[in-house]
């Protein structure tokens, strides 16, 4: 499965990840992308809420997280494309029974993407999911702050590491919405 994450998507459009300062503001549509929201997180802050309670054998898991941004009328903006952030999130001590949907919700909440009142004009719902689009959505691998912008420890339920420098090596791509 590791080979799947390393293989570029055939129909994907490559994007350059955000390289600016940490922020958590939402003054414009571009401020809503995952790679621009790391300023909302601090090591030690609570992360695992909805995905809590899973059991089973543990391992570290890195995920492709996708994001779709809609306007106030629920039409997908960004030319009807979904943006994918490969290995954006790595979960240390990840038990086998974690439900990706709940983990996606925890990520959206932590990045303050769920609150409609704090979004810029013209931006409506934001959908955050664990899915690779045309490739695997997750792979077992050691969490590494140099490669993963966000590392969470499942056992403690807290953010372990936030590293904006890891964004420089992050593979970001877009695919048409299906």
PDB file of C-alpha atoms in Angstrom:
ATOM      1  CA  UNK A   1       0.000   0.000   0.000  1.00  0.00           C
ATOM      2  CA  UNK A   2       2.932   2.384   0.557  1.00  0.00           C
ATOM      3  CA  UNK A   3       3.600   2.277  -3.170  1.00  0.00           C
ATOM      4  CA  UNK A   4       0.062   3.562  -3.798  1.00  0.00           C
ATOM      5  CA  UNK A   5       0.699   6.698  -1.774  1.00  0.00           C
ATOM      6  CA  UNK A   6       3.972   7.360  -3.551  1.00  0.00           C
ATOM      7  CA  UNK A   7       2.496   7.045  -7.031  1.00  0.00           C
ATOM      8  CA  UNK A   8       1.302  10.331  -8.549  1.00  0.00           C
ATOM      9  CA  UNK A   9      -2.364  10.401  -9.489  1.00  0.00           C
ATOM     10  CA  UNK A  10      -2.974   9.991 -13.215  1.00  0.00           C
ATOM     11  CA  UNK A  11      -5.730  12.579 -13.491  1.00  0.00           C
ATOM     12  CA  UNK A  12      -4.522  14.790 -10.667  1.00  0.00           C
ATOM     13  CA  UNK A  13      -3.433  18.376 -10.979  1.00  0.00           C
ATOM     14  CA  UNK A  14      -0.406  19.131  -8.802  1.00  0.00           C
ATOM     15  CA  UNK A  15      -0.573  22.134  -6.504  1.00  0.00           C
ATOM     16  CA  UNK A  16       2.049  23.981  -4.517  1.00  0.00           C
ATOM     17  CA  UNK A  17       1.316  23.788  -0.771  1.00  0.00           C
ATOM     18  CA  UNK A  18       0.989  26.963   1.270  1.00  0.00           C
ATOM     19  CA  UNK A  19       4.376  28.353   2.345  1.00  0.00           C
ATOM     20  CA  UNK A  20       3.387  31.393   4.423  1.00  0.00           C
ATOM     21  CA  UNK A  21       3.153  32.038   8.152  1.00  0.00           C
ATOM     22  CA  UNK A  22       0.894  30.023  10.443  1.00  0.00           C
ATOM     23  CA  UNK A  23      -2.621  31.389  10.561  1.00  0.00           C
ATOM     24  CA  UNK A  24      -6.120  30.505  11.614  1.00  0.00           C
ATOM     25  CA  UNK A  25      -7.942  33.469  10.117  1.00  0.00           C
ATOM     26  CA  UNK A  26     -10.558  33.229   7.422  1.00  0.00           C
ATOM     27  CA  UNK A  27     -10.502  36.508   5.532  1.00  0.00           C
ATOM     28  CA  UNK A  28     -10.698  34.935   2.064  1.00  0.00           C
ATOM     29  CA  UNK A  29     -11.550  31.648   0.359  1.00  0.00           C
ATOM     30  CA  UNK A  30      -7.901  30.573   0.137  1.00  0.00           C
ATOM     31  CA  UNK A  31      -7.697  30.766   3.938  1.00  0.00           C
ATOM     32  CA  UNK A  32     -10.062  27.798   4.133  1.00  0.00           C
ATOM     33  CA  UNK A  33      -7.643  25.199   2.684  1.00  0.00           C
ATOM     34  CA  UNK A  34      -6.205  22.698   5.192  1.00  0.00           C
ATOM     35  CA  UNK A  35      -2.602  23.643   4.531  1.00  0.00           C
ATOM     36  CA  UNK A  36      -3.360  27.239   5.538  1.00  0.00           C
ATOM     37  CA  UNK A  37      -5.062  26.370   8.853  1.00  0.00           C
ATOM     38  CA  UNK A  38      -2.171  24.956  10.914  1.00  0.00           C
ATOM     39  CA  UNK A  39      -2.251  28.085  13.077  1.00  0.00           C
ATOM     40  CA  UNK A  40      -5.487  26.746  14.597  1.00  0.00           C
ATOM     41  CA  UNK A  41      -3.528  23.931  16.263  1.00  0.00           C
ATOM     42  CA  UNK A  42      -1.037  23.801  19.105  1.00  0.00           C
ATOM     43  CA  UNK A  43       0.841  20.822  20.523  1.00  0.00           C
ATOM     44  CA  UNK A  44      -1.004  19.491  23.548  1.00  0.00           C
ATOM     45  CA  UNK A  45      -4.430  20.672  22.412  1.00  0.00           C
ATOM     46  CA  UNK A  46      -7.290  18.191  22.334  1.00  0.00           C
ATOM     47  CA  UNK A  47      -7.890  16.571  18.947  1.00  0.00           C
ATOM     48  CA  UNK A  48      -9.479  13.117  19.199  1.00  0.00           C
ATOM     49  CA  UNK A  49     -13.126  13.548  20.188  1.00  0.00           C
ATOM     50  CA  UNK A  50     -15.514  11.790  17.805  1.00  0.00           C
ATOM     51  CA  UNK A  51     -12.982   9.134  16.784  1.00  0.00           C
ATOM     52  CA  UNK A  52     -12.301   8.157  20.401  1.00  0.00           C
ATOM     53  CA  UNK A  53     -13.046   4.732  21.847  1.00  0.00           C
ATOM     54  CA  UNK A  54     -11.600   2.595  19.055  1.00  0.00           C
ATOM     55  CA  UNK A  55      -9.809  -0.587  20.016  1.00  0.00           C
ATOM     56  CA  UNK A  56      -7.487  -3.073  18.402  1.00  0.00           C
ATOM     57  CA  UNK A  57      -3.867  -3.469  17.451  1.00  0.00           C
ATOM     58  CA  UNK A  58      -2.111  -0.112  17.068  1.00  0.00           C
ATOM     59  CA  UNK A  59       0.245   1.319  14.479  1.00  0.00           C
ATOM     60  CA  UNK A  60       1.113   4.748  13.125  1.00  0.00           C
ATOM     61  CA  UNK A  61      -1.006   5.793  10.110  1.00  0.00           C
ATOM     62  CA  UNK A  62      -0.487   8.635   7.624  1.00  0.00           C
ATOM     63  CA  UNK A  63      -3.551   9.845   5.756  1.00  0.00           C
ATOM     64  CA  UNK A  64      -4.473  11.615   2.566  1.00  0.00           C
ATOM     65  CA  UNK A  65      -7.049  14.198   3.577  1.00  0.00           C
ATOM     66  CA  UNK A  66      -9.300  15.791   0.987  1.00  0.00           C
ATOM     67  CA  UNK A  67     -11.241  18.994   1.197  1.00  0.00           C
ATOM     68  CA  UNK A  68     -14.128  20.369  -0.828  1.00  0.00           C
ATOM     69  CA  UNK A  69     -15.287  23.940  -0.318  1.00  0.00           C
ATOM     70  CA  UNK A  70     -18.840  24.930  -1.199  1.00  0.00           C
ATOM     71  CA  UNK A  71     -20.527  28.286  -1.618  1.00  0.00           C
ATOM     72  CA  UNK A  72     -23.553  29.376   0.394  1.00  0.00           C
ATOM     73  CA  UNK A  73     -25.865  27.639  -2.097  1.00  0.00           C
ATOM     74  CA  UNK A  74     -23.987  24.317  -1.674  1.00  0.00           C
ATOM     75  CA  UNK A  75     -22.269  24.464  -5.079  1.00  0.00           C
ATOM     76  CA  UNK A  76     -18.701  23.188  -5.135  1.00  0.00           C
ATOM     77  CA  UNK A  77     -16.312  26.046  -5.793  1.00  0.00           C
ATOM     78  CA  UNK A  78     -12.720  25.730  -7.057  1.00  0.00           C
ATOM     79  CA  UNK A  79     -13.882  24.697 -10.556  1.00  0.00           C
ATOM     80  CA  UNK A  80     -15.729  21.682  -9.104  1.00  0.00           C
ATOM     81  CA  UNK A  81     -12.461  20.146  -7.913  1.00  0.00           C
ATOM     82  CA  UNK A  82     -11.586  18.518  -4.617  1.00  0.00           C
ATOM     83  CA  UNK A  83      -8.139  19.196  -3.156  1.00  0.00           C
ATOM     84  CA  UNK A  84      -6.084  16.329  -1.685  1.00  0.00           C
ATOM     85  CA  UNK A  85      -3.275  16.669   0.865  1.00  0.00           C
ATOM     86  CA  UNK A  86      -1.128  13.525   0.921  1.00  0.00           C
ATOM     87  CA  UNK A  87       0.257  12.581   4.361  1.00  0.00           C
ATOM     88  CA  UNK A  88      -1.102  15.802   5.915  1.00  0.00           C
ATOM     89  CA  UNK A  89      -2.260  13.941   9.022  1.00  0.00           C
ATOM     90  CA  UNK A  90      -0.386  11.189  10.826  1.00  0.00           C
ATOM     91  CA  UNK A  91      -1.941   9.428  13.809  1.00  0.00           C
ATOM     92  CA  UNK A  92       0.429   7.783  16.279  1.00  0.00           C
ATOM     93  CA  UNK A  93      -0.857   4.689  18.172  1.00  0.00           C
ATOM     94  CA  UNK A  94      -3.770   4.403  15.748  1.00  0.00           C
ATOM     95  CA  UNK A  95      -5.979   1.422  16.698  1.00  0.00           C
ATOM     96  CA  UNK A  96      -7.401  -0.775  13.971  1.00  0.00           C
ATOM     97  CA  UNK A  97     -11.008   0.190  14.832  1.00  0.00           C
ATOM     98  CA  UNK A  98     -10.783   3.955  14.144  1.00  0.00           C
ATOM     99  CA  UNK A  99     -13.560   5.155  11.843  1.00  0.00           C
ATOM    100  CA  UNK A 100     -12.154   7.528   9.184  1.00  0.00           C
ATOM    101  CA  UNK A 101     -15.393   9.529   9.050  1.00  0.00           C
ATOM    102  CA  UNK A 102     -15.095  10.414  12.747  1.00  0.00           C
ATOM    103  CA  UNK A 103     -11.388  11.194  12.401  1.00  0.00           C
ATOM    104  CA  UNK A 104     -12.234  13.527   9.484  1.00  0.00           C
ATOM    105  CA  UNK A 105     -14.748  15.310  11.696  1.00  0.00           C
ATOM    106  CA  UNK A 106     -12.182  15.741  14.446  1.00  0.00           C
ATOM    107  CA  UNK A 107      -9.772  17.276  11.919  1.00  0.00           C
ATOM    108  CA  UNK A 108     -12.426  19.672  10.580  1.00  0.00           C
ATOM    109  CA  UNK A 109     -13.292  20.756  14.131  1.00  0.00           C
ATOM    110  CA  UNK A 110      -9.647  21.218  15.148  1.00  0.00           C
ATOM    111  CA  UNK A 111      -8.967  23.359  12.065  1.00  0.00           C
ATOM    112  CA  UNK A 112     -12.111  25.395  12.784  1.00  0.00           C
ATOM    113  CA  UNK A 113     -13.677  24.512   9.445  1.00  0.00           C
ATOM    114  CA  UNK A 114     -17.035  23.498  10.911  1.00  0.00           C
ATOM    115  CA  UNK A 115     -18.150  26.900  12.175  1.00  0.00           C
ATOM    116  CA  UNK A 116     -20.217  28.666   9.516  1.00  0.00           C
ATOM    117  CA  UNK A 117     -20.073  32.011  11.352  1.00  0.00           C
ATOM    118  CA  UNK A 118     -16.285  32.271  11.033  1.00  0.00           C
ATOM    119  CA  UNK A 119     -16.106  31.772   7.271  1.00  0.00           C
ATOM    120  CA  UNK A 120     -15.477  34.510   4.708  1.00  0.00           C
ATOM    121  CA  UNK A 121     -18.302  35.878   2.572  1.00  0.00           C
ATOM    122  CA  UNK A 122     -19.360  33.485  -0.174  1.00  0.00           C
ATOM    123  CA  UNK A 123     -17.949  30.388   1.524  1.00  0.00           C
ATOM    124  CA  UNK A 124     -20.438  27.860   2.836  1.00  0.00           C
ATOM    125  CA  UNK A 125     -19.877  24.299   4.055  1.00  0.00           C
ATOM    126  CA  UNK A 126     -16.450  22.704   3.976  1.00  0.00           C
ATOM    127  CA  UNK A 127     -16.169  18.943   3.575  1.00  0.00           C
ATOM    128  CA  UNK A 128     -13.086  17.216   5.018  1.00  0.00           C
ATOM    129  CA  UNK A 129     -12.607  13.492   4.377  1.00  0.00           C
ATOM    130  CA  UNK A 130      -9.948  10.846   4.630  1.00  0.00           C
ATOM    131  CA  UNK A 131      -9.657   9.579   1.089  1.00  0.00           C
ATOM    132  CA  UNK A 132      -7.024   9.619  -1.606  1.00  0.00           C
ATOM    133  CA  UNK A 133      -9.375   9.943  -4.557  1.00  0.00           C
ATOM    134  CA  UNK A 134      -7.608   7.764  -7.094  1.00  0.00           C
ATOM    135  CA  UNK A 135      -5.207   6.208  -4.556  1.00  0.00           C
ATOM    136  CA  UNK A 136      -5.226   4.719  -1.066  1.00  0.00           C
ATOM    137  CA  UNK A 137      -6.340   7.089   1.682  1.00  0.00           C
ATOM    138  CA  UNK A 138      -3.968   5.839   4.353  1.00  0.00           C
ATOM    139  CA  UNK A 139      -0.763   3.934   4.852  1.00  0.00           C
ATOM    140  CA  UNK A 140       0.964   2.450   7.891  1.00  0.00           C
ATOM    141  CA  UNK A 141       4.182   4.407   8.397  1.00  0.00           C
ATOM    142  CA  UNK A 142       6.127   5.975  11.248  1.00  0.00           C
ATOM    143  CA  UNK A 143       4.896   9.481  12.049  1.00  0.00           C
ATOM    144  CA  UNK A 144       7.707  11.912  11.257  1.00  0.00           C
ATOM    145  CA  UNK A 145       7.437  15.662  11.978  1.00  0.00           C
ATOM    146  CA  UNK A 146       9.688  16.364   8.985  1.00  0.00           C
ATOM    147  CA  UNK A 147       7.180  14.680   6.619  1.00  0.00           C
ATOM    148  CA  UNK A 148       3.810  15.120   8.328  1.00  0.00           C
ATOM    149  CA  UNK A 149       2.571  18.659   9.052  1.00  0.00           C
ATOM    150  CA  UNK A 150       0.165  17.393  11.725  1.00  0.00           C
ATOM    151  CA  UNK A 151       0.809  14.503  14.103  1.00  0.00           C
ATOM    152  CA  UNK A 152      -1.780  13.408  16.643  1.00  0.00           C
ATOM    153  CA  UNK A 153      -1.350  10.772  19.357  1.00  0.00           C
ATOM    154  CA  UNK A 154      -4.478   8.627  19.552  1.00  0.00           C
ATOM    155  CA  UNK A 155      -3.764   7.391  23.096  1.00  0.00           C
ATOM    156  CA  UNK A 156      -3.604  10.872  24.596  1.00  0.00           C
ATOM    157  CA  UNK A 157      -6.115  12.312  22.123  1.00  0.00           C
ATOM    158  CA  UNK A 158      -3.904  15.368  21.688  1.00  0.00           C
ATOM    159  CA  UNK A 159      -1.938  17.151  19.004  1.00  0.00           C
ATOM    160  CA  UNK A 160       1.669  16.014  19.262  1.00  0.00           C
ATOM    161  CA  UNK A 161       3.326  18.058  16.520  1.00  0.00           C
ATOM    162  CA  UNK A 162       2.480  20.933  14.174  1.00  0.00           C
ATOM    163  CA  UNK A 163       5.223  21.561  11.631  1.00  0.00           C
ATOM    164  CA  UNK A 164       4.565  24.069   8.842  1.00  0.00           C
ATOM    165  CA  UNK A 165       7.993  23.276   7.337  1.00  0.00           C
ATOM    166  CA  UNK A 166       6.686  19.790   6.470  1.00  0.00           C
ATOM    167  CA  UNK A 167       4.256  21.483   4.063  1.00  0.00           C
ATOM    168  CA  UNK A 168       7.204  22.098   1.711  1.00  0.00           C
ATOM    169  CA  UNK A 169       7.413  18.374   0.933  1.00  0.00           C
ATOM    170  CA  UNK A 170       3.649  17.764   1.010  1.00  0.00           C
ATOM    171  CA  UNK A 171       2.101  16.465  -2.200  1.00  0.00           C
ATOM    172  CA  UNK A 172      -1.100  18.413  -2.922  1.00  0.00           C
ATOM    173  CA  UNK A 173      -3.293  17.592  -5.907  1.00  0.00           C
ATOM    174  CA  UNK A 174      -6.788  18.233  -7.222  1.00  0.00           C
ATOM    175  CA  UNK A 175      -9.282  15.903  -8.866  1.00  0.00           C
ATOM    176  CA  UNK A 176     -12.680  16.645 -10.388  1.00  0.00           C
ATOM    177  CA  UNK A 177     -15.606  16.012  -8.059  1.00  0.00           C
ATOM    178  CA  UNK A 178     -17.510  12.826  -8.908  1.00  0.00           C
TER     179      UNK A 178
END
